[in-house]
Amino acid sequence: MKKYQLLVGGEWRDPSSGAWLESMNPFTGAPWALVPRGGKADVDAAVAAAKAAFCRQSEWRRMTATGRGALLHRLGDLVAVEAERLAEIETRDNGKLLAEMRAQLNYIPQWFRYFGGLADKIEGRVIPIDKPGVFNFTREEPLGVVAAITPWNSPLLLAAWKLAPALAAGNTVVWKPSEFSSVSALEFGELFERAGFPPGVVNIITGFGNEVGEPLVTHPDVAKVAFTGGDRTGEQVYQMAARGIKHVTLELGGKSANIVFDDADLTAAVNGVVSGIFAATGQTCIAGSRALIHRSIYPEFAERLLALARTARMGDPLDSGTQVGPITTRPQYEKVLDYIRIAKEEGALCRMGGAAASRPECGSGWFVEPTIFTDVRPEMRIANEEVFGPVLSIIPFDDEEDAIRIANNTVYGLAAGVWTASMRRALMMTERLEAGTVWVNTYRAISYMSPFGGYKRSGLGRESGAEAIREYLQTKSVWIDISGSSPNPFVMR
Ligand code: NDP
């Protein structure tokens, strides 16, 4: 098994604990790589390296914005060359389909190119200030050391969403990937040096959330925390960061509604609902885990949905014919099965799946059968809590108001889907739904160009799109007296 090291100040080193964690392949259930078990001492070293790389005299700070952009472009090109190899690593580490990880890896370069392009378009403003004899302008400045903390479901994509704008804005980074999917991050680490980033601009510390994540978030020299993960962890991270008055971006979970009206193209809607929940084995923050179906088409729609979902092929995620892979981690596998049990106990009707998968093609991996519940009532836990697995609840609604009420009746607000042929209804729904992303007649579309983030408990701030770079900048207002006069010192100017 390959034994990895931590990246600190441009050098690869063993963890100070002298310990390594086994990274498990979710399809085989067996370890396949050893990742360093970092700790506070490693975090301290990484933050010190990132701080040194950010200091006024450093190569990074003296580099022009155009120079930073060029490095990001080069990084994007290197990722494109390495895409296939990195995609395979991600599949071995998190069990998601090679086809899905390949698509992500082939798309990731665009984040580096887009934000590389933005690097030298970060501009302040000259303000036509209301005070005569004074010139006022703003500067947009980087924050300093950014802590990037990422989950296991789309490890490199979600890291790119943070690293690209953070670096474009001129910050330095300490990145802590999930303990369950650190291998691709450590392989990715080599690309920074090859792209020409000065040492210490990006540092990578792997290990547990409490042993690496906490010391990183609470470190006094970390200026900003960019976190993607569950909402409970996000809440803890937010509280810890608050003590240091740090900047924070949180991308948390969801309980997204996929709403199908009776005038929709039902073939497209059935496809969209299946894709929304069973693609990526339901392990996406944007999973459309609640299908809201207009009552007049409910029975027909449910039958068509079941018929399509039953055709999903499970198996080895490296196999191009596989459509539903394993659950990434053993604890997550147990959590998904727990939710299925709870839903049954609460009286939801299990129409499909509802158990661990024991098909021969699933080998010894952590597989859960694609599961569909009907007769789900709004108060049930399955209708409210994020499962993060292939489990769908179907809920009928009577009219537009009813659909909006049910869709918004959640603490989350990450995404929603609307299926309708009516322009009026589509526009009205996009306005009334409390979600950071609303898709109409499509689902799971994302782009480096379009802002992504949550309403309510789904998060704070935005990633991707031109807005995202603002999350890594702070504004300085500069005042210059050009009047040449000496005003009364005892009166505010
Ligand atoms: P977690 O919240 O468990 O972990 C996310 C990251 O935080 C991991 O790197 C984890 O490390 C780290 N972490 C854990 N505890 C702490 C702590 N006390 N202080 C600092 N860092 C800590 O999420 P999962 O990895 O389980 O990912 C799944 C979750 O991510 C889902 O709930 C999903 O909704 C959400 N998600 C949100 C997205 C969005 O953009 N809104 C996108 C994708 C996922 P470790 O792995 O070592 O525990």
Coordinates of C-alpha atoms and ligand atoms in Angstrom, one line a residue:
M1 CA 0.0 0.0 0.0
K2 CA 1.3 3.4 -0.9
K3 CA 2.1 5.5 2.2
Y4 CA 1.5 9.2 1.8
Q5 CA 3.0 12.3 3.4
L6 CA 1.8 15.7 4.4
L7 CA 2.5 18.8 2.3
V8 CA 4.0 21.7 4.4
G9 CA 5.9 24.6 3.0
G10 CA 6.5 22.9 -0.3
E11 CA 8.0 19.8 1.4
W12 CA 6.6 16.3 1.9
R13 CA 6.9 15.1 5.5
D14 CA 5.7 12.4 7.9
P15 CA 3.1 13.4 10.4
S16 CA 4.4 14.3 13.8
S17 CA 2.2 11.6 15.3
G18 CA 4.2 9.0 13.4
A19 CA 0.8 7.4 12.6
W20 CA -1.1 6.7 9.4
L21 CA -4.8 5.9 8.7
E22 CA -6.0 3.2 6.3
S23 CA -8.0 4.6 3.5
M24 CA -10.7 2.1 2.6
N25 CA -12.0 1.2 -0.8
P26 CA -15.9 1.2 -0.4
F27 CA -16.4 -1.4 -3.1
T28 CA -14.0 -4.0 -1.6
G29 CA -14.3 -2.9 2.0
A30 CA -10.5 -3.3 2.2
P31 CA -7.7 -0.7 2.8
W32 CA -5.8 0.4 -0.2
A33 CA -3.6 3.4 0.9
L34 CA -2.2 4.9 4.0
V35 CA -2.8 8.6 4.7
P36 CA -0.9 10.5 7.4
R37 CA -2.7 11.1 10.7
G38 CA -1.9 14.8 11.2
G39 CA -2.3 16.6 14.4
K40 CA -2.0 20.0 16.0
A41 CA 1.8 20.2 15.5
D42 CA 1.4 19.6 11.8
V43 CA -1.4 22.2 11.6
D44 CA 0.8 24.7 13.4
A45 CA 3.6 24.1 10.9
A46 CA 1.3 24.3 7.9
V47 CA -0.3 27.6 9.1
A48 CA 3.2 29.0 9.8
A49 CA 4.3 28.1 6.3
A50 CA 1.1 29.6 4.8
K51 CA 1.6 32.7 6.9
A52 CA 5.2 33.0 5.7
A53 CA 4.1 32.6 2.1
F54 CA 1.6 35.4 2.7
C55 CA 4.1 37.9 4.2
R56 CA 4.7 41.2 2.5
Q57 CA 8.2 40.2 1.1
S58 CA 7.2 36.7 -0.1
E59 CA 7.4 35.7 -3.8
W60 CA 3.6 35.1 -3.7
R61 CA 2.8 38.6 -2.5
R62 CA 5.2 40.2 -4.9
M63 CA 3.7 38.3 -7.8
T64 CA 1.4 40.4 -10.1
A65 CA -2.3 39.4 -10.2
T66 CA -1.7 38.4 -13.8
G67 CA 1.1 36.1 -12.6
R68 CA -1.2 34.5 -10.1
G69 CA -3.8 34.0 -12.9
A70 CA -1.2 32.3 -15.1
L71 CA -0.3 29.9 -12.3
L72 CA -3.9 29.0 -11.9
H73 CA -4.3 28.4 -15.7
R74 CA -1.2 26.2 -15.6
L75 CA -2.7 24.2 -12.6
G76 CA -5.9 23.8 -14.6
D77 CA -4.0 22.4 -17.6
L78 CA -2.1 20.0 -15.3
V79 CA -5.4 18.8 -13.8
A80 CA -6.7 18.2 -17.3
V81 CA -3.7 16.0 -18.1
E82 CA -4.0 14.1 -14.9
A83 CA -7.8 13.9 -14.9
E84 CA -8.1 10.2 -15.7
R85 CA -5.6 9.1 -13.0
L86 CA -7.1 11.4 -10.4
A87 CA -10.7 10.2 -11.2
E88 CA -9.7 6.6 -10.7
I89 CA -8.1 7.4 -7.3
E90 CA -11.3 9.2 -6.3
T91 CA -13.4 6.2 -7.3
R92 CA -11.2 3.8 -5.3
D93 CA -11.3 6.2 -2.3
N94 CA -15.0 7.2 -2.2
G95 CA -16.7 4.5 -4.4
K96 CA -18.5 6.9 -6.6
L97 CA -18.8 6.0 -10.3
L98 CA -15.7 6.4 -12.4
A99 CA -18.0 8.0 -15.0
E100 CA -19.1 10.6 -12.4
M101 CA -15.6 11.3 -11.1
R102 CA -14.2 11.4 -14.6
A103 CA -16.8 14.0 -15.5
Q104 CA -15.9 16.0 -12.4
L105 CA -12.1 15.8 -13.0
N106 CA -12.5 16.9 -16.6
Y107 CA -14.6 19.9 -15.5
I108 CA -12.4 21.0 -12.5
P109 CA -9.8 22.7 -14.7
Q110 CA -12.5 25.3 -15.6
W111 CA -12.6 26.5 -12.0
F112 CA -8.9 27.2 -12.1
R113 CA -9.1 28.8 -15.5
Y114 CA -12.2 30.9 -14.6
F115 CA -10.8 32.2 -11.4
G116 CA -7.3 32.5 -12.9
G117 CA -9.0 34.9 -15.4
L118 CA -10.6 36.8 -12.6
A119 CA -7.3 37.3 -10.7
D120 CA -6.3 40.5 -12.5
K121 CA -9.8 41.8 -12.7
I122 CA -10.1 42.4 -8.9
E123 CA -10.5 46.1 -8.8
G124 CA -11.5 48.8 -6.3
R125 CA -13.7 51.7 -7.0
V126 CA -13.2 55.5 -7.0
I127 CA -16.1 56.9 -5.0
P128 CA -17.5 60.3 -6.0
I129 CA -17.5 61.2 -2.4
D130 CA -19.8 63.8 -1.0
K131 CA -17.0 65.7 0.7
P132 CA -15.2 68.4 -1.3
G133 CA -11.5 68.3 -1.3
V134 CA -11.2 64.6 -0.5
F135 CA -10.4 61.7 -2.8
N136 CA -11.8 58.3 -1.8
F137 CA -11.2 54.9 -3.3
T138 CA -11.3 51.3 -2.3
R139 CA -8.8 48.5 -2.5
E140 CA -9.8 44.8 -2.5
E141 CA -7.2 42.9 -0.5
P142 CA -6.7 39.2 0.3
L143 CA -7.6 37.9 3.8
G144 CA -4.5 35.9 4.6
V145 CA -4.4 32.2 5.5
V146 CA -7.5 30.3 4.4
A147 CA -8.4 27.0 6.0
A148 CA -10.2 24.9 3.4
I149 CA -12.1 21.9 4.9
T150 CA -13.7 19.5 2.5
P151 CA -16.0 16.3 2.7
W152 CA -15.6 12.9 1.0
N153 CA -18.4 13.0 -1.5
S154 CA -16.7 15.1 -4.3
P155 CA -13.3 15.6 -2.8
L156 CA -11.4 17.5 -5.5
L157 CA -14.4 19.3 -7.0
L158 CA -15.3 20.9 -3.7
A159 CA -11.7 21.7 -3.0
A160 CA -11.4 23.4 -6.4
W161 CA -14.4 25.6 -5.5
K162 CA -12.4 26.9 -2.5
L163 CA -8.8 26.9 -3.8
A164 CA -9.4 28.6 -7.1
P165 CA -11.0 31.8 -5.8
A166 CA -8.9 31.8 -2.6
L167 CA -5.6 31.7 -4.7
A168 CA -6.9 34.0 -7.4
A169 CA -7.6 36.6 -4.7
G170 CA -4.0 36.2 -3.4
N171 CA -4.5 34.2 -0.2
T172 CA -2.6 31.2 1.0
V173 CA -4.2 27.9 2.0
V174 CA -4.1 25.1 4.4
W175 CA -6.4 22.3 3.1
K176 CA -7.8 19.5 5.3
P177 CA -9.6 16.9 3.2
S178 CA -11.9 14.3 4.7
E179 CA -10.2 11.5 6.5
F180 CA -12.2 9.1 4.2
S181 CA -11.0 10.6 0.9
S182 CA -7.5 12.1 1.3
V183 CA -5.6 10.3 -1.3
S184 CA -6.6 12.4 -4.3
A185 CA -5.9 15.5 -2.3
L186 CA -2.3 14.3 -1.5
E187 CA -1.8 13.4 -5.2
F188 CA -3.2 16.7 -6.2
G189 CA -0.6 18.4 -3.9
E190 CA 2.2 17.6 -6.4
L191 CA 0.5 19.7 -9.1
F192 CA 0.9 23.0 -7.2
E193 CA 4.7 22.7 -7.3
R194 CA 4.6 21.6 -10.9
A195 CA 2.4 24.6 -11.8
G196 CA 5.0 26.9 -10.2
F197 CA 3.2 28.0 -7.0
P198 CA 5.8 29.1 -4.4
P199 CA 6.3 26.8 -1.4
G200 CA 3.7 27.3 1.4
V201 CA 1.0 28.8 -0.8
V202 CA -0.9 25.5 -0.5
N203 CA -0.4 23.1 2.4
I204 CA -2.2 19.8 2.9
I205 CA -2.8 18.2 6.3
T206 CA -4.8 15.0 6.5
G207 CA -6.3 13.4 9.5
F208 CA -9.4 13.4 11.8
G209 CA -11.8 16.4 12.1
N210 CA -11.1 16.8 15.8
E211 CA -7.3 16.4 15.5
V212 CA -6.7 18.5 12.4
G213 CA -9.9 20.4 11.6
E214 CA -10.4 21.9 15.1
P215 CA -6.8 23.2 15.6
L216 CA -7.0 24.6 12.1
V217 CA -10.3 26.5 12.6
T218 CA -9.2 27.8 15.9
H219 CA -5.7 28.8 14.9
P220 CA -5.2 32.5 15.5
D221 CA -3.3 33.0 12.2
V222 CA -6.1 31.6 10.1
A223 CA -8.2 34.5 8.7
K224 CA -10.9 32.5 7.0
V225 CA -12.6 29.1 7.1
A226 CA -14.1 27.7 3.9
F227 CA -16.0 24.6 4.9
T228 CA -18.2 22.0 3.1
G229 CA -19.8 19.3 5.2
G230 CA -22.7 18.4 7.3
D231 CA -24.7 21.1 9.0
R232 CA -24.0 19.9 12.6
T233 CA -20.2 20.0 11.9
G234 CA -20.8 23.3 10.1
E235 CA -22.5 24.7 13.2
Q236 CA -19.5 23.7 15.4
V237 CA -17.0 25.1 12.9
Y238 CA -19.0 28.4 12.8
Q239 CA -19.0 28.6 16.6
M240 CA -15.2 27.9 16.8
A241 CA -14.5 30.5 14.1
A242 CA -16.7 33.0 15.8
R243 CA -14.4 33.1 18.8
G244 CA -11.6 34.3 16.5
I245 CA -14.0 36.6 14.5
K246 CA -12.9 34.8 11.3
H247 CA -14.5 35.0 7.9
V248 CA -16.5 31.9 7.2
T249 CA -18.1 30.3 4.2
L250 CA -20.3 27.2 4.9
E251 CA -21.7 24.9 2.3
L252 CA -23.8 22.4 4.2
G253 CA -26.5 19.8 3.6
G254 CA -30.0 19.9 2.1
K255 CA -33.4 18.2 1.9
S256 CA -34.2 19.4 -1.6
A257 CA -37.6 19.1 -3.1
N258 CA -38.0 18.0 -6.7
I259 CA -41.5 19.3 -7.6
V260 CA -43.5 17.8 -10.5
F261 CA -46.7 19.5 -11.7
D262 CA -49.3 17.8 -13.8
D263 CA -48.4 19.8 -16.9
A264 CA -44.8 18.6 -16.9
D265 CA -43.2 16.4 -19.5
L266 CA -43.4 13.3 -17.4
T267 CA -40.7 11.3 -19.1
A268 CA -38.2 14.1 -18.4
A269 CA -39.5 14.5 -14.9
V270 CA -39.2 10.8 -14.1
N271 CA -35.6 10.9 -15.4
G272 CA -34.9 14.1 -13.4
V273 CA -36.3 12.7 -10.1
V274 CA -34.3 9.4 -10.5
S275 CA -31.1 11.4 -11.4
G276 CA -31.7 13.8 -8.5
I277 CA -31.6 11.0 -5.9
F278 CA -29.9 7.9 -7.3
A279 CA -27.0 9.5 -9.2
A280 CA -23.9 9.5 -7.0
T281 CA -25.9 7.0 -4.8
G282 CA -27.7 9.9 -3.3
Q283 CA -24.5 11.2 -1.7
T284 CA -24.7 14.7 -2.9
C285 CA -25.7 17.8 -0.9
I286 CA -28.1 18.7 -3.7
A287 CA -29.9 15.3 -3.7
G288 CA -33.6 15.7 -4.5
S289 CA -34.5 13.5 -1.6
R290 CA -38.2 14.7 -1.6
A291 CA -40.2 14.2 -4.7
L292 CA -43.3 16.4 -4.5
I293 CA -45.9 15.1 -7.0
H294 CA -49.2 16.7 -8.0
R295 CA -52.0 14.5 -6.7
S296 CA -53.6 14.1 -10.1
I297 CA -50.6 12.3 -11.5
Y298 CA -49.3 10.8 -8.3
P299 CA -50.2 7.1 -8.9
E300 CA -49.0 7.1 -12.5
F301 CA -45.9 9.0 -11.7
A302 CA -45.0 6.7 -8.8
E303 CA -45.4 3.6 -11.0
R304 CA -43.2 5.1 -13.8
L305 CA -40.6 6.2 -11.2
L306 CA -40.5 2.7 -9.7
A307 CA -40.2 1.1 -13.1
L308 CA -37.2 3.3 -14.0
A309 CA -35.5 3.1 -10.6
R310 CA -35.7 -0.7 -10.7
T311 CA -33.5 -0.8 -13.8
A312 CA -30.6 0.9 -12.0
R313 CA -27.5 -1.3 -12.3
M314 CA -25.5 -1.7 -9.1
G315 CA -21.9 -2.9 -8.9
D316 CA -18.3 -2.0 -9.2
P317 CA -18.0 1.8 -9.6
L318 CA -15.0 1.3 -11.9
D319 CA -17.2 -0.6 -14.4
S320 CA -18.7 1.7 -17.0
G321 CA -22.1 -0.2 -16.9
T322 CA -22.6 0.6 -13.2
Q323 CA -25.2 3.2 -12.3
V324 CA -25.4 3.0 -8.5
G325 CA -22.2 2.4 -6.5
P326 CA -21.5 1.7 -2.9
I327 CA -21.9 4.1 0.1
T328 CA -18.6 5.8 0.7
T329 CA -18.0 5.0 4.4
R330 CA -19.1 2.3 6.8
P331 CA -20.6 4.8 9.3
Q332 CA -22.5 6.4 6.4
Y333 CA -23.8 3.0 5.3
E334 CA -25.0 2.3 8.8
K335 CA -26.6 5.8 9.0
V336 CA -28.5 5.2 5.7
L337 CA -29.8 1.8 6.9
D338 CA -30.8 3.4 10.2
Y339 CA -32.9 6.1 8.4
I340 CA -34.6 3.3 6.4
R341 CA -35.5 1.5 9.6
I342 CA -36.8 4.7 11.2
A343 CA -38.9 5.6 8.1
K344 CA -40.6 2.1 8.3
E345 CA -41.2 2.5 12.0
E346 CA -42.8 5.9 11.5
G347 CA -45.2 4.3 9.0
A348 CA -43.8 5.3 5.6
L349 CA -44.5 2.7 3.0
C350 CA -41.4 1.2 1.4
R351 CA -42.2 0.6 -2.3
M352 CA -38.7 -0.4 -3.4
G353 CA -35.4 -1.4 -1.8
G354 CA -35.4 -0.7 1.9
A355 CA -32.4 -2.9 2.8
A356 CA -28.7 -3.5 2.4
A357 CA -28.0 -4.8 -1.1
S358 CA -26.8 -8.4 -1.2
R359 CA -26.6 -8.8 -5.0
P360 CA -23.6 -10.8 -6.2
E361 CA -22.4 -7.8 -8.3
C362 CA -22.1 -5.8 -5.0
G363 CA -19.3 -7.9 -3.7
S364 CA -18.3 -7.1 -0.2
G365 CA -18.9 -3.4 -0.6
W366 CA -21.2 -1.1 1.5
F367 CA -24.3 -1.2 -0.8
V368 CA -27.8 0.0 0.0
E369 CA -30.7 -0.9 -2.4
P370 CA -32.1 2.2 -4.1
T371 CA -35.1 2.9 -1.9
I372 CA -38.4 4.6 -2.4
F373 CA -41.0 5.5 0.3
T374 CA -44.5 6.6 -0.3
D375 CA -47.1 7.7 2.3
V376 CA -44.5 10.0 3.8
R377 CA -46.0 12.6 6.1
P378 CA -44.2 16.0 6.6
E379 CA -43.6 15.4 10.3
M380 CA -41.6 12.2 9.6
R381 CA -37.9 12.3 10.1
I382 CA -37.4 10.9 6.6
A383 CA -39.1 14.0 5.3
N384 CA -36.9 16.4 7.3
E385 CA -33.5 15.1 7.9
E386 CA -30.7 14.6 5.4
V387 CA -30.0 10.9 4.7
F388 CA -27.2 11.4 2.2
G389 CA -27.9 8.1 0.5
P390 CA -30.2 6.5 -2.2
V391 CA -33.5 7.1 -0.3
L392 CA -36.4 9.0 -1.8
S393 CA -39.6 10.1 -0.2
I394 CA -42.6 10.8 -2.5
I395 CA -45.1 13.3 -1.2
P396 CA -48.3 14.4 -3.0
F397 CA -49.4 18.0 -3.2
D398 CA -52.7 19.7 -4.2
D399 CA -51.8 23.0 -5.8
E400 CA -49.0 25.5 -6.1
E401 CA -49.4 27.0 -2.6
D402 CA -49.3 23.5 -1.2
A403 CA -46.2 22.6 -3.1
I404 CA -44.4 25.8 -1.9
R405 CA -45.5 25.2 1.7
I406 CA -44.2 21.6 1.7
A407 CA -41.0 22.5 -0.2
N408 CA -40.1 25.3 2.1
N409 CA -41.1 23.5 5.3
T410 CA -37.5 22.4 6.1
V411 CA -34.6 23.9 7.9
Y412 CA -32.5 23.5 4.8
G413 CA -32.5 25.6 1.6
L414 CA -29.8 24.3 -0.8
A415 CA -31.7 23.5 -4.0
A416 CA -35.0 22.7 -5.6
G417 CA -36.3 21.3 -8.9
V418 CA -39.5 22.4 -10.7
W419 CA -41.0 20.4 -13.5
T420 CA -43.7 22.3 -15.5
A421 CA -44.6 23.5 -19.0
S422 CA -45.9 26.8 -17.7
M423 CA -43.6 29.8 -17.8
R424 CA -45.8 31.7 -15.3
R425 CA -45.6 28.8 -12.8
A426 CA -41.9 28.3 -13.4
L427 CA -41.1 32.0 -12.7
M428 CA -43.5 32.2 -9.7
M429 CA -41.9 29.0 -8.2
T430 CA -38.3 30.3 -8.6
E431 CA -39.3 33.4 -6.7
R432 CA -41.1 31.6 -3.9
L433 CA -38.8 28.7 -3.2
E434 CA -36.3 29.2 -0.4
A435 CA -33.3 27.7 -2.0
G436 CA -29.9 28.9 -3.2
T437 CA -30.4 27.0 -6.5
V438 CA -33.6 26.3 -8.4
W439 CA -33.6 24.2 -11.5
V440 CA -36.6 24.2 -13.9
N441 CA -37.1 21.1 -16.1
T442 CA -33.6 20.0 -15.2
Y443 CA -31.7 18.9 -12.1
R444 CA -28.0 18.7 -10.9
A445 CA -26.7 21.3 -13.3
I446 CA -23.7 23.2 -11.9
S447 CA -21.1 25.5 -13.4
Y448 CA -18.0 27.3 -12.4
M449 CA -19.8 30.4 -13.7
S450 CA -22.9 30.2 -11.6
P451 CA -23.0 31.0 -7.8
F452 CA -23.8 28.0 -5.6
G453 CA -24.7 28.0 -1.9
G454 CA -27.5 27.6 0.6
Y455 CA -30.4 29.5 2.2
K456 CA -31.2 28.9 5.8
R457 CA -29.3 25.9 7.4
S458 CA -27.8 24.9 4.1
G459 CA -25.0 27.5 4.5
L460 CA -23.5 30.9 4.2
G461 CA -21.8 32.6 1.3
R462 CA -21.4 31.4 -2.3
E463 CA -19.0 29.3 -4.2
S464 CA -18.4 29.5 -8.0
G465 CA -19.3 32.4 -10.2
A466 CA -17.9 35.9 -10.0
E467 CA -19.4 36.5 -6.6
A468 CA -17.2 33.8 -5.0
I469 CA -14.0 35.8 -5.2
R470 CA -15.5 38.4 -2.9
E471 CA -15.6 35.7 -0.2
Y472 CA -11.8 35.8 -0.2
L473 CA -11.3 39.5 -0.2
Q474 CA -11.7 42.4 2.2
T475 CA -12.4 46.0 1.3
K476 CA -10.2 48.9 2.4
S477 CA -11.4 52.4 2.1
V478 CA -8.7 55.0 1.4
W479 CA -9.2 58.8 2.0
I480 CA -6.8 61.4 0.7
D481 CA -7.1 65.1 1.4
I482 CA -6.5 67.1 -1.8
S483 CA -7.9 70.4 -0.5
G484 CA -4.7 71.6 1.0
S485 CA -6.7 73.3 3.8
S486 CA -6.6 72.8 7.5
P487 CA -10.2 72.2 8.7
N488 CA -11.4 72.6 12.3
P489 CA -9.9 69.7 14.2
F490 CA -12.8 69.4 16.6
V491 CA -15.5 68.7 13.9
M492 CA -15.9 65.5 12.0
R493 CA -14.9 65.8 8.3
Ligands
NDP1 P1 -18.6 16.2 7.9 O1 -19.3 17.4 8.3 O2 -18.6 15.1 8.8 O3 -17.1 16.6 7.5 C1 -16.7 17.6 6.6 C2 -15.3 17.9 6.9 O4 -15.1 18.5 8.2 C3 -14.3 16.7 6.9 O5 -13.1 17.0 6.4 C4 -14.2 16.4 8.4 O6 -13.1 15.7 8.7 C5 -14.2 17.8 8.9 N1 -14.5 17.9 10.3 C6 -15.2 17.0 11.1 N2 -15.3 17.4 12.4 C7 -14.7 18.6 12.4 C8 -14.5 19.6 13.5 N3 -14.9 19.4 14.7 N4 -13.8 20.7 13.1 C9 -13.3 20.9 11.9 N5 -13.5 20.0 10.9 C10 -14.2 18.9 11.1 O7 -19.2 15.8 6.5 P2 -18.9 14.6 5.6 O8 -17.5 14.5 5.2 O9 -19.6 13.4 6.3 O10 -19.7 15.0 4.2 C11 -21.0 14.8 4.0 C12 -21.8 16.1 4.4 O11 -21.3 17.2 3.5 C13 -23.2 16.0 4.0 O12 -24.0 16.4 5.1 C14 -23.4 16.9 2.9 O13 -24.7 17.5 2.8 C15 -22.4 17.9 3.0 N6 -22.0 18.5 1.7 C16 -22.4 19.7 1.4 C17 -22.1 20.3 0.2 C18 -22.5 21.7 -0.1 O14 -21.9 22.3 -1.0 N7 -23.5 22.3 0.5 C19 -21.5 19.5 -0.9 C20 -21.1 18.2 -0.4 C21 -21.4 17.7 0.8 P3 -13.2 14.1 8.9 O15 -13.6 13.5 7.6 O16 -11.9 13.7 9.3 O17 -14.3 13.8 10.0

